[in-house]
Short mmCIF file of C-alpha atoms and ligand atoms in Angstrom, two decimals:
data_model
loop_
_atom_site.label_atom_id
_atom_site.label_comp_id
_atom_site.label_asym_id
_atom_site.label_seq_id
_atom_site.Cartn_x
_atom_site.Cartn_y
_atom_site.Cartn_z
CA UNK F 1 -77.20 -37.63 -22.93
CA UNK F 2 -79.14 -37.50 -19.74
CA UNK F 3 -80.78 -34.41 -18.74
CA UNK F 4 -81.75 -32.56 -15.05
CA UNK F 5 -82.87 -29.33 -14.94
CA UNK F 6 -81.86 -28.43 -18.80
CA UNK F 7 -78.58 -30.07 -17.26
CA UNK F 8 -76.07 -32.85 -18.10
CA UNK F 9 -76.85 -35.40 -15.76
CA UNK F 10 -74.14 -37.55 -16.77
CA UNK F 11 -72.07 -34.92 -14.65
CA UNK F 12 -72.01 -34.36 -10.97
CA UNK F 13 -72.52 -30.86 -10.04
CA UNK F 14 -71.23 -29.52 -7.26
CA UNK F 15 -72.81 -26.52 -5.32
CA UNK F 16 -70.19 -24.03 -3.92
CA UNK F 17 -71.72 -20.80 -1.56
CA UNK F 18 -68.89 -18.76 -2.40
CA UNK F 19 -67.49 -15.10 -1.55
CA UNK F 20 -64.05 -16.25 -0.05
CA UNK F 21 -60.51 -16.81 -1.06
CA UNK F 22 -61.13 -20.69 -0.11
CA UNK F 23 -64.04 -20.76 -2.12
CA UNK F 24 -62.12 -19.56 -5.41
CA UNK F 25 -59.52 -21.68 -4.43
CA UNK F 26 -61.70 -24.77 -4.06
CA UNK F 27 -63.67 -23.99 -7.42
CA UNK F 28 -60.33 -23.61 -8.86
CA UNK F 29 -59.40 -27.33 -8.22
CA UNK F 30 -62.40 -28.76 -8.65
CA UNK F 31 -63.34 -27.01 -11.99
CA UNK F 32 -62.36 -29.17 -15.19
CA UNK F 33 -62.09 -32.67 -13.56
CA UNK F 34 -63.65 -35.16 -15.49
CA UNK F 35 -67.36 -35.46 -14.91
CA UNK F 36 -67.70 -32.52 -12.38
CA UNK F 37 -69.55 -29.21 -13.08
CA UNK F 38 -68.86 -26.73 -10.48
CA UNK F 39 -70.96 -24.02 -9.69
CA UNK F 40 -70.02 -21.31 -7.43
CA UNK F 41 -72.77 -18.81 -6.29
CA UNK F 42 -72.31 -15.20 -4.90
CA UNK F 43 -74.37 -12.65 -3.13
CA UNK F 44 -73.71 -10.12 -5.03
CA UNK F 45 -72.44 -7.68 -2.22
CA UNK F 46 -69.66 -6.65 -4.12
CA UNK F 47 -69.73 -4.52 -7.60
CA UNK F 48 -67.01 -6.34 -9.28
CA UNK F 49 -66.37 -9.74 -7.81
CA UNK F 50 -63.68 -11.59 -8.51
CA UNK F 51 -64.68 -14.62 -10.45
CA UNK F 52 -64.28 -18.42 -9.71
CA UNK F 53 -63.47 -20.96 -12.04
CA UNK F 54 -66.38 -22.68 -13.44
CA UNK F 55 -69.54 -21.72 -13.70
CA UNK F 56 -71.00 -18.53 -11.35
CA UNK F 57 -74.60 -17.53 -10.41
CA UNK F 58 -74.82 -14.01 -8.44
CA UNK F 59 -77.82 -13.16 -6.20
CA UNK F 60 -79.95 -14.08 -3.12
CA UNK F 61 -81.46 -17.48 -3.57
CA UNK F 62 -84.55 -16.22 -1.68
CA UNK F 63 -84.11 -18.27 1.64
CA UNK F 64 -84.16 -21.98 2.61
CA UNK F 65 -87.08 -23.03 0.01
CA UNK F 66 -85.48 -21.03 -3.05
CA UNK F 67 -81.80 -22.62 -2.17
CA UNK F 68 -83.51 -26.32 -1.93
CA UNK F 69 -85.76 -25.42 -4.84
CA UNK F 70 -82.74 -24.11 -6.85
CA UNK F 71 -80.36 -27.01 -6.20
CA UNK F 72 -83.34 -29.50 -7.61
CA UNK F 73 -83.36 -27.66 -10.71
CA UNK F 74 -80.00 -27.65 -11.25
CA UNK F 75 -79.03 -31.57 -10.42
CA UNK F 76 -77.07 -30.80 -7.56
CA UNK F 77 -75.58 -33.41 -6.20
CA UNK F 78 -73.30 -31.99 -3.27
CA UNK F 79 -72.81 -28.29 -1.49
CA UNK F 80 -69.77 -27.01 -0.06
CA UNK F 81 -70.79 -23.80 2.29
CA UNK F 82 -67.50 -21.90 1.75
CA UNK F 83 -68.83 -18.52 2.76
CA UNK F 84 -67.12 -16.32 4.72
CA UNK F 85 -67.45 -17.35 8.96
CA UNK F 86 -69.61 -14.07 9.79
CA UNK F 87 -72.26 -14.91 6.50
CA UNK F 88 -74.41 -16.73 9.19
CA UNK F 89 -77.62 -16.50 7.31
CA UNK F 90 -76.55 -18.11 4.05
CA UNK F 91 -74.98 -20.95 6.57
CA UNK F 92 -78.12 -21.84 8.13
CA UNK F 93 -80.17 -21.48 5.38
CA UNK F 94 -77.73 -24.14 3.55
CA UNK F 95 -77.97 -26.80 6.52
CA UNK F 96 -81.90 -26.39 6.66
CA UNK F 97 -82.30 -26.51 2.87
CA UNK F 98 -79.66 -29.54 1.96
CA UNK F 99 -82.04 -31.45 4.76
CA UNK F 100 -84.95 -30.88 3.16
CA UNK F 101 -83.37 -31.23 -0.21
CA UNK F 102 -81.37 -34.85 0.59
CA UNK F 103 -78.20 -33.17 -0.31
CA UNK F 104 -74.83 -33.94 1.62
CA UNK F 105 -73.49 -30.62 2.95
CA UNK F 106 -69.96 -29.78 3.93
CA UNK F 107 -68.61 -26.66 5.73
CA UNK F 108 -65.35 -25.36 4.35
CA UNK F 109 -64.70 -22.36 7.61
CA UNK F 110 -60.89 -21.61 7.88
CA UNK F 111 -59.66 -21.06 11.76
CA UNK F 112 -60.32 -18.33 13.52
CA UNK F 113 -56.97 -16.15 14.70
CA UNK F 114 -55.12 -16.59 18.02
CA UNK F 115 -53.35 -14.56 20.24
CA UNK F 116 -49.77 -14.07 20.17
CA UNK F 117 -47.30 -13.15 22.38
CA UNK F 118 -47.27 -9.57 22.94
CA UNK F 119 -51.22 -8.85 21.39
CA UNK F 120 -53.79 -6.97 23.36
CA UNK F 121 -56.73 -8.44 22.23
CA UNK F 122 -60.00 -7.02 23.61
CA UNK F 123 -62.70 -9.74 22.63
CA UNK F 124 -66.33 -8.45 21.76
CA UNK F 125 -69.56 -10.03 20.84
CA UNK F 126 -70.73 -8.16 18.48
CA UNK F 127 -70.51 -4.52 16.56
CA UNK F 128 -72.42 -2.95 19.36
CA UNK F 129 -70.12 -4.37 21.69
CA UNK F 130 -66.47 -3.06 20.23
CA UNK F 131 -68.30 -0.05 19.58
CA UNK F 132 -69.23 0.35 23.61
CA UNK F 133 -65.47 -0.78 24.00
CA UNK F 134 -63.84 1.23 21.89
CA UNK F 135 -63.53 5.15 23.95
CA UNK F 136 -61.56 3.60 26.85
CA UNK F 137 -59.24 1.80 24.33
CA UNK F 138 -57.95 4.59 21.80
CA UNK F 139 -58.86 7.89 19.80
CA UNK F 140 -57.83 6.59 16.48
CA UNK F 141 -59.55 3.69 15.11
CA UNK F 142 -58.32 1.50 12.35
CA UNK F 143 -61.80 0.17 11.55
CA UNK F 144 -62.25 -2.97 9.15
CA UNK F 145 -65.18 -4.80 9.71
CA UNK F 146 -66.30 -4.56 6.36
CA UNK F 147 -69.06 -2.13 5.16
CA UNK F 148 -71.89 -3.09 6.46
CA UNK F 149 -72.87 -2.66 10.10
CA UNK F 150 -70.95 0.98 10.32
CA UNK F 151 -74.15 3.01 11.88
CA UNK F 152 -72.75 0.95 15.37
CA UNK F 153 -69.63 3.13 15.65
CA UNK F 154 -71.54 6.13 14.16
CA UNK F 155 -72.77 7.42 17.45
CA UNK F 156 -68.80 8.04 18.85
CA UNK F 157 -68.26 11.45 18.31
CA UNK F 158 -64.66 11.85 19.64
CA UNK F 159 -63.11 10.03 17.91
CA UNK F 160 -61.49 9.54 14.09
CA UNK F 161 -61.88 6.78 12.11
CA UNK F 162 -60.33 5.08 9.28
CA UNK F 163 -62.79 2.99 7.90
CA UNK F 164 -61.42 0.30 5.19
CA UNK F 165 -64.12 -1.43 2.98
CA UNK F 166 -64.16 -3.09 -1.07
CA UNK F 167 -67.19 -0.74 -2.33
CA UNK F 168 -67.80 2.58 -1.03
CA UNK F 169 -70.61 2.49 2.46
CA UNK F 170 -73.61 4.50 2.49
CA UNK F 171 -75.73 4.48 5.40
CA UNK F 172 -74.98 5.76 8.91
CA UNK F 173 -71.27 5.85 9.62
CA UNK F 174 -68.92 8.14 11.93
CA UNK F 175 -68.80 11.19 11.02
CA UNK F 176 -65.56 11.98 11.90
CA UNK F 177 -63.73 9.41 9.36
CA UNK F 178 -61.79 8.46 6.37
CA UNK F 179 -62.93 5.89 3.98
CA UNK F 180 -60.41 3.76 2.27
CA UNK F 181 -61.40 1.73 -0.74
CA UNK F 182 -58.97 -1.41 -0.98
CA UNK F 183 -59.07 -5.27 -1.60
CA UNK F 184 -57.10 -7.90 0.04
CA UNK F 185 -54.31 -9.29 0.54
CA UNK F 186 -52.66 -6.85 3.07
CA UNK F 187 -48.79 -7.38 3.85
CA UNK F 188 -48.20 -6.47 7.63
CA UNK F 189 -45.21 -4.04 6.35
CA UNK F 190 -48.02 -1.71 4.41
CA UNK F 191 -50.41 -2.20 7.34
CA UNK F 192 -47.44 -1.11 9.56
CA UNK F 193 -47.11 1.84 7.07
CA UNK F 194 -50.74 2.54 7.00
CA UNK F 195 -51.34 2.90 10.69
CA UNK F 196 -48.54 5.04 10.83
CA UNK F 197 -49.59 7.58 8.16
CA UNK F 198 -52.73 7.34 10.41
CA UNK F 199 -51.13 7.52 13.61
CA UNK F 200 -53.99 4.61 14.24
CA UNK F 201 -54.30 3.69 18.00
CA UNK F 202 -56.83 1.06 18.03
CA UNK F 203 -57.73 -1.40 15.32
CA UNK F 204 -61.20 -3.16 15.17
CA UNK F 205 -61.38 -6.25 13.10
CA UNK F 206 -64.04 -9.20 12.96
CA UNK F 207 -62.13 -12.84 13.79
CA UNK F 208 -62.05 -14.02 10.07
CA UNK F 209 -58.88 -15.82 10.59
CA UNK F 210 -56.95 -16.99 6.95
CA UNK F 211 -53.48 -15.27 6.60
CA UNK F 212 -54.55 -12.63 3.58
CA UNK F 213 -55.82 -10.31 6.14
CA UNK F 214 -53.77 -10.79 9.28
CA UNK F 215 -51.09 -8.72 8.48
CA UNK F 216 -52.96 -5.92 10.41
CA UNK F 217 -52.44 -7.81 13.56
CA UNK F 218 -48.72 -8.33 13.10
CA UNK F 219 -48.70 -4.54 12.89
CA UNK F 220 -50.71 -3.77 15.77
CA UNK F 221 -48.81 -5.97 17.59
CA UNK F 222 -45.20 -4.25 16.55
CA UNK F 223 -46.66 -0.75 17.23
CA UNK F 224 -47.92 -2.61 20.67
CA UNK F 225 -51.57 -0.92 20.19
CA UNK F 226 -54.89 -2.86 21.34
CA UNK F 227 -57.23 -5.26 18.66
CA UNK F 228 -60.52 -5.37 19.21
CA UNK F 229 -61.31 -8.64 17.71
CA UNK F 230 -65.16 -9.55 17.24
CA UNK F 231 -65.86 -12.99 17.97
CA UNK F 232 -67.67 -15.53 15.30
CA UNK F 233 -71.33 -16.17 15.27
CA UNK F 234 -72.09 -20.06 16.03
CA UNK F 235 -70.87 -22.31 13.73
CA UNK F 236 -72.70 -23.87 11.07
CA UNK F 237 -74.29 -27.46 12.23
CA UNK F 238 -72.67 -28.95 9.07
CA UNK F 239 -69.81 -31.41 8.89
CA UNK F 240 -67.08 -29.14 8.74
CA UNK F 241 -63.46 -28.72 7.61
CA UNK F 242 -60.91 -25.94 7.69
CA UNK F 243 -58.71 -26.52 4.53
CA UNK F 244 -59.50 -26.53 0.91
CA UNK F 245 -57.75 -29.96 0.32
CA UNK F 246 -60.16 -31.50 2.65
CA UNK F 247 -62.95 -30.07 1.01
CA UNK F 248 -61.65 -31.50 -2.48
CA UNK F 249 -61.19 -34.54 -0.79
CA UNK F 250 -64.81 -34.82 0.48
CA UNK F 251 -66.34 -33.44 -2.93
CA UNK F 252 -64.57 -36.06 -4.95
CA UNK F 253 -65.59 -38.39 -2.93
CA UNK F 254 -69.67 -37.52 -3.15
CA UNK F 255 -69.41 -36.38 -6.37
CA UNK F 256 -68.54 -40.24 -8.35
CA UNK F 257 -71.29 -41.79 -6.54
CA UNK F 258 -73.82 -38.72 -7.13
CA UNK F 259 -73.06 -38.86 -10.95
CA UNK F 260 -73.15 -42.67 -11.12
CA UNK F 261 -76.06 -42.55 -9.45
CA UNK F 262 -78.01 -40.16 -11.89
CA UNK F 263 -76.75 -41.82 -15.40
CA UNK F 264 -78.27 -45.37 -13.62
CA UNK F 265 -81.46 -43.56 -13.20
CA UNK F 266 -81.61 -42.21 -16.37
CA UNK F 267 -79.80 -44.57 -18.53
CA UNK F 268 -79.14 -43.41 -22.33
CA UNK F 269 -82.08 -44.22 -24.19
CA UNK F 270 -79.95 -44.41 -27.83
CA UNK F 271 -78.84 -48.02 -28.89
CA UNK F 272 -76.60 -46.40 -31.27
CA UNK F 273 -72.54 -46.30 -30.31
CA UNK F 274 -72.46 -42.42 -32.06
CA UNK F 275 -75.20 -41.14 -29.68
CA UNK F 276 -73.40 -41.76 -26.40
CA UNK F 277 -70.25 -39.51 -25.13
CA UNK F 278 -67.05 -41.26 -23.79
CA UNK F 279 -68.11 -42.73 -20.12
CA UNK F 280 -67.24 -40.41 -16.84
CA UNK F 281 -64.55 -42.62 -16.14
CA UNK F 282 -62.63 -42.44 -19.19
CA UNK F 283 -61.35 -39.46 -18.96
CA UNK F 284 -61.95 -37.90 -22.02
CA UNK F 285 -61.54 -34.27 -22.67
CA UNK F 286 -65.21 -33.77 -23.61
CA UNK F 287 -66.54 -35.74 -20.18
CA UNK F 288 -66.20 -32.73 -18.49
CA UNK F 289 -64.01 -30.12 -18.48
CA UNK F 290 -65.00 -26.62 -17.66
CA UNK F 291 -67.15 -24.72 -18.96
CA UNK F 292 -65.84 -20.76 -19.32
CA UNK F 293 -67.61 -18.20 -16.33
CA UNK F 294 -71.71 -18.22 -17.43
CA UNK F 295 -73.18 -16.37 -15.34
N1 LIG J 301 -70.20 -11.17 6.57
C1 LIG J 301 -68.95 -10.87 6.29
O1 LIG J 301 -68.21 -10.30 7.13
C2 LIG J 301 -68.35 -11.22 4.95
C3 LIG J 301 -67.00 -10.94 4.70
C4 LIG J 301 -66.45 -11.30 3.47
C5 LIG J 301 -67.23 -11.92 2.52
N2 LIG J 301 -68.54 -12.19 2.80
C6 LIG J 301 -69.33 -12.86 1.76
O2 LIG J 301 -70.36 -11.98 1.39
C7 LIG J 301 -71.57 -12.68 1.20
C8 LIG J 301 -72.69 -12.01 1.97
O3 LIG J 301 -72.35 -12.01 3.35
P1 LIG J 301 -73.46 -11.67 4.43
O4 LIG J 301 -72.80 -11.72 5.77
O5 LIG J 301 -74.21 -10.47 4.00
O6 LIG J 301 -74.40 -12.96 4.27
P2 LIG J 301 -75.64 -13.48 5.16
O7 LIG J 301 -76.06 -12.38 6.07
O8 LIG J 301 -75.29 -14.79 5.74
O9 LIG J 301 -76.74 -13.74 4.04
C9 LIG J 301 -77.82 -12.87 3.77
C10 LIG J 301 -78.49 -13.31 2.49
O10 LIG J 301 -77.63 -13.05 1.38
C11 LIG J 301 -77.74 -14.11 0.42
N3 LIG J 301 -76.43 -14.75 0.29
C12 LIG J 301 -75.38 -14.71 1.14
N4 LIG J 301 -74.34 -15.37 0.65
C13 LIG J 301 -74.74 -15.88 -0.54
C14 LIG J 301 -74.10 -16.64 -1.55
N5 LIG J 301 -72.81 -17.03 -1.44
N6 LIG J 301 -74.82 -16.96 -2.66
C15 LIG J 301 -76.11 -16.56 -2.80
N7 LIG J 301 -76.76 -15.82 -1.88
C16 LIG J 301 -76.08 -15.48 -0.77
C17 LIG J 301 -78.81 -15.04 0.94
O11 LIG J 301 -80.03 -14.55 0.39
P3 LIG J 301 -81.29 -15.51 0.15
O12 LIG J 301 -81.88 -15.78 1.50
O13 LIG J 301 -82.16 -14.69 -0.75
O14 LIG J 301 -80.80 -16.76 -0.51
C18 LIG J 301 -78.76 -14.80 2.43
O15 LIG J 301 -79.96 -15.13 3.11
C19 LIG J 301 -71.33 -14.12 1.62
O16 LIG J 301 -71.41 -14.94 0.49
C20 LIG J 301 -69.97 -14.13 2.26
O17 LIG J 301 -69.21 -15.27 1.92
C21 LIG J 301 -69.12 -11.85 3.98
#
């Protein structure tokens, strides 16, 4: 067997920047093909991720050199940026380091949300602005942008907030709050429930768009209160798609190529039948298939 970075090289390996439901979904479907190794990495934001198929690294990279350097090591021949649309660092650290790495890069970013008949939307720019926007609009806030970034509302005095997050904040925060410790998905009949028990008259959200999370909307938009939706940073230079099929689609398609490519480089030295595996293409259970969660 071919080697790359203490690797297979017989196998293409696909890079996947994870921390989203698409990303788990796309590792899902790619992990265990024949002749694909699938590595999904994380940031390690959250104390007890939930875990993609396939392999898993967890941790910073330590910017654009460390991703490019990292993806050498490991015989990467592809990355999918699957992170979530407001992770704008990892983003443009992936297009600058698949450049200087050679690498193809895709960009799996699901749709932001529309407006539907009968929403109030107030658009914002940024934290700071919803924050600035938020006295004129309501007195309780329904606040679920996500842990970090609170110490923008934290300055708002008058008003309550229920602030929804994975892992507990620290940090600046409003004072005047409740902190709710939950995971996605969120049906619209519990959010309708939820801002109820809350009497919530304003909800803040970030425009992540996907359907696990926008049952918040629906029930802001039954009890007819105003969204404050923040809108996404730029989007990533990359080739981009907004569905995991096309992402599988455009993986399987670099990822024959890439593998072929590698065993021609680095043909088997061994003239004996016994010391080479079954080819890529055949199939075989052992040319491939997934290896459990490493790390
Ligand atoms: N921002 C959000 O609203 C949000 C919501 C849900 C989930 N997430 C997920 O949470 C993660 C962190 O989000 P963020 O907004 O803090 O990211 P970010 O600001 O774009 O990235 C900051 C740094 O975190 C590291 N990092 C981020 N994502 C990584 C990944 N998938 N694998 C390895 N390192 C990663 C990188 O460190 P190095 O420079 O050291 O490589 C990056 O420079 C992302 O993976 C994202 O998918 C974010």
């Amino acid at each position: 067997m071919t080697r790359a970075g203490g690797r297979d090289a017989d196998l293409g390996t696909v890079l996947v920047l994870g921390g989203t439901f698409e990303a788990r979904e796309l590792a899902a479907q790619l992990a265990g093909r024949p002749g694909m190794r699938v590595i999904s990495s994380l940031a390690g934001r959250v104390r007890d991720p939930i875990r993609p198929a396939g392999e898993v690294r967890i941790g910073g990279f330590g910017g654009v050199q460390g991703l490019a350097d990292w993806a050498r090591a490991e015989g990467v021949h592809a990355v999918v940026d699957a992170t979530h649309p407001f992770a704008e660092t990892i983003s443009a650290n992936a297009v600058a380091a698949c450049a200087q790495a050679g690498l193809p890069l895709l960009r799996l970013a699901r749709p932001g949300w529309q407006p539907r008949d009968g929403d109030d939307w107030h658009r914002a720019g940024s934290l700071a602005d919803a924050a600035a926007l938020l006295p004129a609009l309501g007195a309780r806030v329904f606040l679920t942008t996500g842990r970090q970034g609170l110490a923008a509302f934290a300055g708002l005095h008058d008003l309550w907030f229920l602030i929804r997050c994975v892992d507990a904040p620290d940090g600046a925060m409003p004072a005047s709050r409740e902190v709710l410790l939950a995971r996605g998905p969120y049906a619209r009949a519990a959010e309708l429930a939820l801002m109820r028990r809350f009497a919530i008259d304003v909800l803040v959200t970030k425009d992540s768009g996907g359907s696990l999370t926008a049952g918040k909307l629906d029930a802001a938009r039954d009890l007819g209160i105003p969204v404050i939706m923040i809108r996404r940073p730029e989007s990533s230079a990359a080739k981009s798609v907004p569905a995991v099929d096309a992402a599988v689609r455009w993986v399987t398609g670099q990822i024959p190529a890439a593998a072929h490519l590698s065993a021609a480089a680095h043909p088997p030295a061994a003239a004996h039948p016994s010391d080479r595996g079954p080819p890529p293409e055949s199939g075989a259970p052992d040319s491939g298939a997934a290896e459990p969660a490493a790390r």
